Every structure is written in structure tokens, then in C-alpha cells.
Coordinates of C-alpha atoms in Angstrom, one line a residue:
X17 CA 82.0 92.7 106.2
X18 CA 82.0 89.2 107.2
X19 CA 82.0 87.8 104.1
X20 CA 85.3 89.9 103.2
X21 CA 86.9 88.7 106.0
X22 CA 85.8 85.2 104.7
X23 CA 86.9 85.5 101.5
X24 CA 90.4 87.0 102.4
X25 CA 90.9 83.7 105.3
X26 CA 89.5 81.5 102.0
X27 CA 93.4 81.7 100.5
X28 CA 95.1 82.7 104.1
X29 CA 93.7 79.2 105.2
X30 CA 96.1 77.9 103.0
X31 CA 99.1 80.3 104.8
X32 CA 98.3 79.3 108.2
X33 CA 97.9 76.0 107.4
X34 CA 100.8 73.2 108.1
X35 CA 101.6 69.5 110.5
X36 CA 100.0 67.5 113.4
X37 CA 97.3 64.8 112.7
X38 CA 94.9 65.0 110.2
X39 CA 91.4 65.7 110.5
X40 CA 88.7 62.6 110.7
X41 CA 87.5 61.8 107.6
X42 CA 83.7 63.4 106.6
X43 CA 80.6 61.3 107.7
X44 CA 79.3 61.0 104.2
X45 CA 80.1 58.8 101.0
X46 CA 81.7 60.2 97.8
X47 CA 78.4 59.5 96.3
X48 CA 78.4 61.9 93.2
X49 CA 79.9 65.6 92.8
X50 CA 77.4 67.5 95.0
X51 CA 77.3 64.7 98.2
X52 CA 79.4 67.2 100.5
X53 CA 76.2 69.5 100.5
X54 CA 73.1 70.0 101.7
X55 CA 70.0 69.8 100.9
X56 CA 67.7 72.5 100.5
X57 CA 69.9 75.5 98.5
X58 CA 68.6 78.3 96.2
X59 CA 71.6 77.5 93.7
X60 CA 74.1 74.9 93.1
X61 CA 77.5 75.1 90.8
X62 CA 79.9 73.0 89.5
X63 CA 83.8 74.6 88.7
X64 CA 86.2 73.5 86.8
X65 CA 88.6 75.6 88.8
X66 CA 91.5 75.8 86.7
X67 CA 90.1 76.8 83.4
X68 CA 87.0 78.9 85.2
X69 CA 90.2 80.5 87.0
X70 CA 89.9 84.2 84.8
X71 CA 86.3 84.5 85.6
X72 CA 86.5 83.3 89.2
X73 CA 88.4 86.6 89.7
X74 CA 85.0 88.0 89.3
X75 CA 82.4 85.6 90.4
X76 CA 81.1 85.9 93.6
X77 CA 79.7 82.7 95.2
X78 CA 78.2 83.1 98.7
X79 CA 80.7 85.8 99.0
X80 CA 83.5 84.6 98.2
X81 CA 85.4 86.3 95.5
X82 CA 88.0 84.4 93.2
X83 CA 90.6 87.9 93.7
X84 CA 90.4 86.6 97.8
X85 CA 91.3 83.5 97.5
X86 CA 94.1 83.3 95.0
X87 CA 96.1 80.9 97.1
X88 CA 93.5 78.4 97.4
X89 CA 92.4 78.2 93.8
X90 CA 96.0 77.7 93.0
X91 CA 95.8 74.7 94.7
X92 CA 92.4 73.9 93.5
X93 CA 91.0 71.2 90.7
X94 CA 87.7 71.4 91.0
X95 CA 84.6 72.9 93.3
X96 CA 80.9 72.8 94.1
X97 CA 79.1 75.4 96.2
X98 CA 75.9 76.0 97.4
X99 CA 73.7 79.0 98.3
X100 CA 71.4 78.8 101.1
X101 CA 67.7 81.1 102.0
X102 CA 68.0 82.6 105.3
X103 CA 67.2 80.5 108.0
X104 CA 69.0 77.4 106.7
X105 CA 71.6 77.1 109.3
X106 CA 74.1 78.4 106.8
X107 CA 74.4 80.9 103.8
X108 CA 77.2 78.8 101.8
X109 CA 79.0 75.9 101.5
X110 CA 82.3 74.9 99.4
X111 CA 83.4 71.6 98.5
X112 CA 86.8 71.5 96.6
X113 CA 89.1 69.0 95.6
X114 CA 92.8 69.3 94.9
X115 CA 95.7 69.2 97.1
X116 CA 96.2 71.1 100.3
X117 CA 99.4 71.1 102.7
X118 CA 96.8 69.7 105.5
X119 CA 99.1 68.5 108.1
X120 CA 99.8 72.1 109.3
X121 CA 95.9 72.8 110.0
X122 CA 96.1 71.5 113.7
X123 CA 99.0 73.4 115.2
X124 CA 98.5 76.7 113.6
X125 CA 94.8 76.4 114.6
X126 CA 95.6 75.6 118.2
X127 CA 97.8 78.4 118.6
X128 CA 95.6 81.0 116.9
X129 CA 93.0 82.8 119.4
X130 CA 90.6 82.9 116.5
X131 CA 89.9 79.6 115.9
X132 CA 88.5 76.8 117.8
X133 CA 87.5 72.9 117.5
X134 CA 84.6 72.0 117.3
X135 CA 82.3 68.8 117.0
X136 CA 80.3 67.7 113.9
X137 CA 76.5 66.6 114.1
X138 CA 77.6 64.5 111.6
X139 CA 80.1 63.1 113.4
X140 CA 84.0 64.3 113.2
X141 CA 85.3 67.5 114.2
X142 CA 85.9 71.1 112.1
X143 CA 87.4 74.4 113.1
X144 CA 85.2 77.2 113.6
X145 CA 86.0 81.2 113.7
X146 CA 83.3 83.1 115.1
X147 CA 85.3 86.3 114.3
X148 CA 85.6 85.4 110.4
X149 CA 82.1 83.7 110.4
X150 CA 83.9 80.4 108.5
X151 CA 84.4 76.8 109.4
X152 CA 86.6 74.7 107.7
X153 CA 87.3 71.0 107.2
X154 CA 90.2 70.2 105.1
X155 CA 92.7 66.7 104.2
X156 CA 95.2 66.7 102.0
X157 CA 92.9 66.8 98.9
X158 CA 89.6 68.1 99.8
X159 CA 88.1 71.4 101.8
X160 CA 85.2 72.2 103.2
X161 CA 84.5 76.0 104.1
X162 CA 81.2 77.1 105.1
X163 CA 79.6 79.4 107.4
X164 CA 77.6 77.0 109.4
X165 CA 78.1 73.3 110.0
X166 CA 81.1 72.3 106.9
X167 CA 80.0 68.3 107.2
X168 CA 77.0 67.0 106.7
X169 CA 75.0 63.6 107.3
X170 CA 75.2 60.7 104.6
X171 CA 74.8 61.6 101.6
X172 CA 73.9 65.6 100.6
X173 CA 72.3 65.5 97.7
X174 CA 71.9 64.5 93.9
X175 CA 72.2 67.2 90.4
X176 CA 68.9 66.5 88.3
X177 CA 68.9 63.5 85.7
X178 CA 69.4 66.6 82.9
X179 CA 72.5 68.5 84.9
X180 CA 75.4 66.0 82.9
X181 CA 74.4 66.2 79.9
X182 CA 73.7 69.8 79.8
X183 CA 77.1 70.8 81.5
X184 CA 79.2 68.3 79.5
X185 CA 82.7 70.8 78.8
X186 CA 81.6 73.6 80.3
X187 CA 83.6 76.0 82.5
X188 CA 80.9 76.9 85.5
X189 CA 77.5 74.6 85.2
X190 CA 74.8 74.6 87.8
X191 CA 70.9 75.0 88.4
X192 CA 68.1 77.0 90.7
X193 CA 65.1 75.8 92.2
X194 CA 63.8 79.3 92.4
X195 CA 61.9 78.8 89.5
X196 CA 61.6 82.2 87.2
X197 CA 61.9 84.5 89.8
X198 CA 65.3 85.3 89.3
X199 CA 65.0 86.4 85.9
X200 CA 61.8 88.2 86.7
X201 CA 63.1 90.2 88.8
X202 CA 66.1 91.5 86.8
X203 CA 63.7 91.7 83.5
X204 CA 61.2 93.9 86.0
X205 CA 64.2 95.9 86.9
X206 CA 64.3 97.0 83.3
X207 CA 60.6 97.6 82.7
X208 CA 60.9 94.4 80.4
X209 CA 57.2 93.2 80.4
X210 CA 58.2 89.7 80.0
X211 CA 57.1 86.7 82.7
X212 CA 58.8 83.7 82.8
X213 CA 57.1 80.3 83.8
X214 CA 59.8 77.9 85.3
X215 CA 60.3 74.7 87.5
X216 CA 63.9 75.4 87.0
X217 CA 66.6 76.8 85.5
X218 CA 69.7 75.3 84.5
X219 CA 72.7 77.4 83.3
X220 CA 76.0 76.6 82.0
X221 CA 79.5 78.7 80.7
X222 CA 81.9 78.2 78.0
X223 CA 84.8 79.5 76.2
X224 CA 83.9 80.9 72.8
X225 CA 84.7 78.7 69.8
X226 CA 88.2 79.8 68.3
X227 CA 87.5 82.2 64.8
X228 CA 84.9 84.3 66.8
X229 CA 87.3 87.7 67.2
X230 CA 86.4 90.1 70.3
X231 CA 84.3 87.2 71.9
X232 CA 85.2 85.8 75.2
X233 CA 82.1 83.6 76.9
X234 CA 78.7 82.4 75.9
X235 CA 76.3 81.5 78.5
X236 CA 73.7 78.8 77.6
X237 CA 70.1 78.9 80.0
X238 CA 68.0 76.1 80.4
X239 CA 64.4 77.4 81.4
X240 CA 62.3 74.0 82.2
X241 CA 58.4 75.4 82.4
X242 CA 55.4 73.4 83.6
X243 CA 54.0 72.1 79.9
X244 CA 55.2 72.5 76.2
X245 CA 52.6 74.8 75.4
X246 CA 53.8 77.0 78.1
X247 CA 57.3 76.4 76.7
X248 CA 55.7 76.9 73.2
X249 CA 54.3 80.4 74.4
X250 CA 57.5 81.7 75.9
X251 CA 59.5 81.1 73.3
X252 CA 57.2 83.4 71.1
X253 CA 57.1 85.9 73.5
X254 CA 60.9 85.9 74.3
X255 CA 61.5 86.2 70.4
X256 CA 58.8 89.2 70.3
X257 CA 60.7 90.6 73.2
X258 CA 63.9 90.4 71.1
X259 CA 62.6 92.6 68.3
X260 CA 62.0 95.6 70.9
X261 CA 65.6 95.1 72.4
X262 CA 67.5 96.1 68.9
X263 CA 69.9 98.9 69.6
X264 CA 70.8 98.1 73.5
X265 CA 74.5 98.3 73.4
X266 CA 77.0 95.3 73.1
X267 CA 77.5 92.9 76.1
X268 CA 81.0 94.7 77.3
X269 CA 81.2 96.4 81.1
X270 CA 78.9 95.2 84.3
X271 CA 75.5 97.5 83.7
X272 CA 72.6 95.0 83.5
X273 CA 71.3 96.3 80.1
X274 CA 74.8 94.6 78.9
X275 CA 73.3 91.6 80.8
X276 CA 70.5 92.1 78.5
X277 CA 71.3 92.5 75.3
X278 CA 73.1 88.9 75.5
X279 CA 70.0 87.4 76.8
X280 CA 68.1 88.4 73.9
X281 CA 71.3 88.2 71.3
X282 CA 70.1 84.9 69.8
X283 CA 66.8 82.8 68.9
X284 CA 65.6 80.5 71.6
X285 CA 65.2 76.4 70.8
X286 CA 62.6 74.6 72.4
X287 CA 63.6 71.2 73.6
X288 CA 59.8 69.4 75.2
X289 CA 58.6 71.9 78.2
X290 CA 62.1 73.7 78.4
X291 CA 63.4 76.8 76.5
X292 CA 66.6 76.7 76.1
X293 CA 68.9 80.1 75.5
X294 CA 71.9 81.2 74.2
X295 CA 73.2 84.6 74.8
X296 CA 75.3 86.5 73.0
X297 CA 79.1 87.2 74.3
X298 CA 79.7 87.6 77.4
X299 CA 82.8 89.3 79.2
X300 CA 83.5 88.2 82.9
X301 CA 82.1 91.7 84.2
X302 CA 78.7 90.7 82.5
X303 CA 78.6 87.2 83.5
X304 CA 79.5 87.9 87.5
X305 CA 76.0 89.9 86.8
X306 CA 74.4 86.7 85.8
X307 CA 75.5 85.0 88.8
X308 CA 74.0 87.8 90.6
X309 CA 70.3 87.4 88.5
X310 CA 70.5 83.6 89.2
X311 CA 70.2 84.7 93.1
X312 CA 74.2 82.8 93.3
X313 CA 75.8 86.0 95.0
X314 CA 74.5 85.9 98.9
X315 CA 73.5 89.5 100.1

């Protein structure tokens, strides 16, 4: 419940708010994409927001849903969230960039009996609902919506050396740190005997190349494991595995043997200790199930 209520305020936010004196500015340096969150999350994305926009209408990211905030993605360039474990201090956070009627925030806030001021730990001040479960920090181009703490100390945190290359043009990138369990999980759900060893996984959208009729999104997976012979191994057993999932129907709808099928559509390559995968088409039904594998949908 609390997260609808969030995900509703996520584009009311942008109703309420209107004129007074801006917020301070964050405690932390525009270091690199991700330096507005914290350390220490299960999953990390990147959005292009404008051209993600059809699939954000299904996406959930730490319970926010793309079909509650319509207003704020319409005023959104680009985004970064985060997924936290329980006992983190927070489930989510949001960092987004575009431009917001800011100077509003402070007088609609005051007058509403929902919302309160409150001070940062690292430093500044937010607003805080207790009854939507959200804090917010916004300026005319960037928010912050969490439910914990929305600023942070100097300087959140860093993607992996491999993250820009591997999301170079893509519509949603990011990575886990949960290693394989995420996929093990969903592939024990089907009675799929099928381990996978990983560090971490990176994963990446696009649009389908023009000439491929009836397709709508390919989803490439970046599975890093602990050697290149255990890389080596998977890749044999993921392309045995293959051969027994002939004759699971296309990727259309939200049931996770859709989900499956376009795991095992194509091949793998091998790239050093990582497998790398690309599935087969994907429709946004199907890929707000990935999200949900990859452990970026908070229960």
C-alpha cells in the first residue's frame, strides 16, 4: 500500500509543487551518474527516460510504477535508482534530472498537514511524509525521492569499470551484486536444473533493429563468473539447456516461461570469465518480469 501511495505522490509531487525559496543544494559532488546514491544496493539502473518512457509504464522500480507518475516523467531526462536489502535505512532511491517547477515546493509543503521539513545527515534539509512513506528533495532540474534519507554524504558511489561500455545506446542499463541468485531462483521456479556461478550481473535494453517485424525489445545479460573455465562450463551447459527448452511458446504476455524462452532464444558468447546473453524479443510485459528476476522490483 505504501508504495502505491508513493508512486501516485511520484507525479502529484509535480501538482503540488510551485514558489518560495529553493531548497539548499545536496552535500555531494556531481561526481559521475550514480553519485546521488548510496552505497550498499541489491540493483542499480540507469534510464534514458524519454525513450525508456513505453516500457516505464510497466517497470516497477522500488515500487514505483511508470503509469503513477506520468507527470513527473514528462518532465524527466534522465534517472538512476537504487534497490536496497532490508535493514538499509531505505528500500529505494531516485535520482532524476530534468526540469521541475521547484519554486512552488515550499509553500504547498508548508501548508499541507502531510508533509514536514526535515534536516539532512548530510547536511541540507528535505521534506518528509510519514503518511506516503516518501521524502523528496527537488531544484529546478534535479529530484531526489526516496523512502529513507533522499541526500547522502560526499560522493555515493561509482558503476563498475565495464558498466559504459556495455550500456553504450541502450534504453534501461544497470547491474546486481547479488551474484546468480536471481536467476537461480527464477530458473528453480521452473524446475530448470541449471546453476549459475556469478560475481555479477550486468543487464542492458534496447530497441530492436528496424527490418525485424513483430519485435519490440532485446535484452542483453552480462553474467561475470569467478574464472573462464567456469565461464567456459556455463556456457556449455546454458547451450545444453537450450536444446531441452525447444517448443516453450514465443516471448509475448507476462508468464515467466515467456521470460524463458527469450533467455534461451540465442547462443551465448563468452567474453574472458563472463557469459554474455542475448535473448530473444521481448515485449514490455516480459521485460517488467526481468526486472522482477534481477530482484529490481522491492516486495
Amino acid at each position: 500500500m505504501k508504495f502505491k501511495r508513493a508512486g501516485l505522490l511520484f507525479g502529484g509531487v509535480l501538482f503540488f509543487v510551485s514558489c518560495a525559496t529553493s531548497p539548499p543544494k545536496p552535500a555531494v559532488d556531481e561526481t559521475g551518474e550514480f553519485a546521488f546514491l548510496a552505497p550498499g544496493a541489491a540493483a542499480y539502473v540507469s534510464m534514458d527516460v524519454p525513450r525508456a518512457r513505453p516500457l516505464l509504464e510497466f517497470v516497477s522500480l522500488g515500487g514505483f510504477s511508470g503509469k503513477d507518475a506520468g507527470e513527473f516523467l514528462d518532465k524527466t531526462n534522465s534517472a538512476v535508482a537504487a534497490v536496497y536489502p532490508p535493514g538499509s535505512g531505505r528500500s529505494f532511491m531516485v535520482a532524476a534530472r530534468g526540469k521541475y517547477p521547484n519554486k512552488r515546493i515550499d509553500l504547498s509543503f508548508v501548508f499541507s498537514p502531510f508533509w514536514k521539513k526535515r534536516p539532512s545527515a548530510a547536511g541540507g534539509n528535505y521534506w518528509r511524509s510519514d503518511w506516503y512513506d516518501l521524502s523528496v528533495f527537488l531544484t529546478s532540474r534535479r529530484a531526489l525521492v526516496s523512502d529513507g534519507d533522499p541526500l547522502i554524504p560526499p560522493s555515493g558511489i561509482a558503476a563498475p569499470p565495464e558498466f559504459a561500455a556495455f550500456r553504450r545506446d541502450a534504453l534501461l542499463a544497470g547491474w546486481t551484486d547479488e551474484g546468480g541468485a536471481p536467476i537461480n531462483q527464477f530458473l528453480a521456479l521452473l524446475e530448470i536444473p541449471l546453476q549459475i556461478p556469478a560475481d555479477r550481473i550486468f543487464f542492458s535494453i534496447y530497441d530492436v533493429p528496424e527490418g525485424e517485424a513483430g519485435k519490440e525489445y532485446e535484452a542483453f545479460l552480462r553474467i561475470e563468473t569467478p574464472s573462464v573455465n567456469q565461464a567456459k562450463g556455463l556456457a556449455s551447459l546454458f547451450s545444453l539447456t537450450r536444446i531441452f527448452m525447444t517448443g516453450l511458446p514465443p516471448a509475448e504476455g507476462g508468464d515467466p516461461l515467456t521470460l524463458a524462452a527469450a533467455l534461451f532464444a540465442n547462443i551465448p558468447s563468452q567474453e574472458d570469465a563472463a557469459l554474455i546473453i542475448r535473448t530473444g524479443s521481448l515485449s514490455p510485459q516480459v521485460i517488467a518480469l526481468l526486472f522482477n528476476m534481477l530482484s529490481l522490483y522491492s516486495n
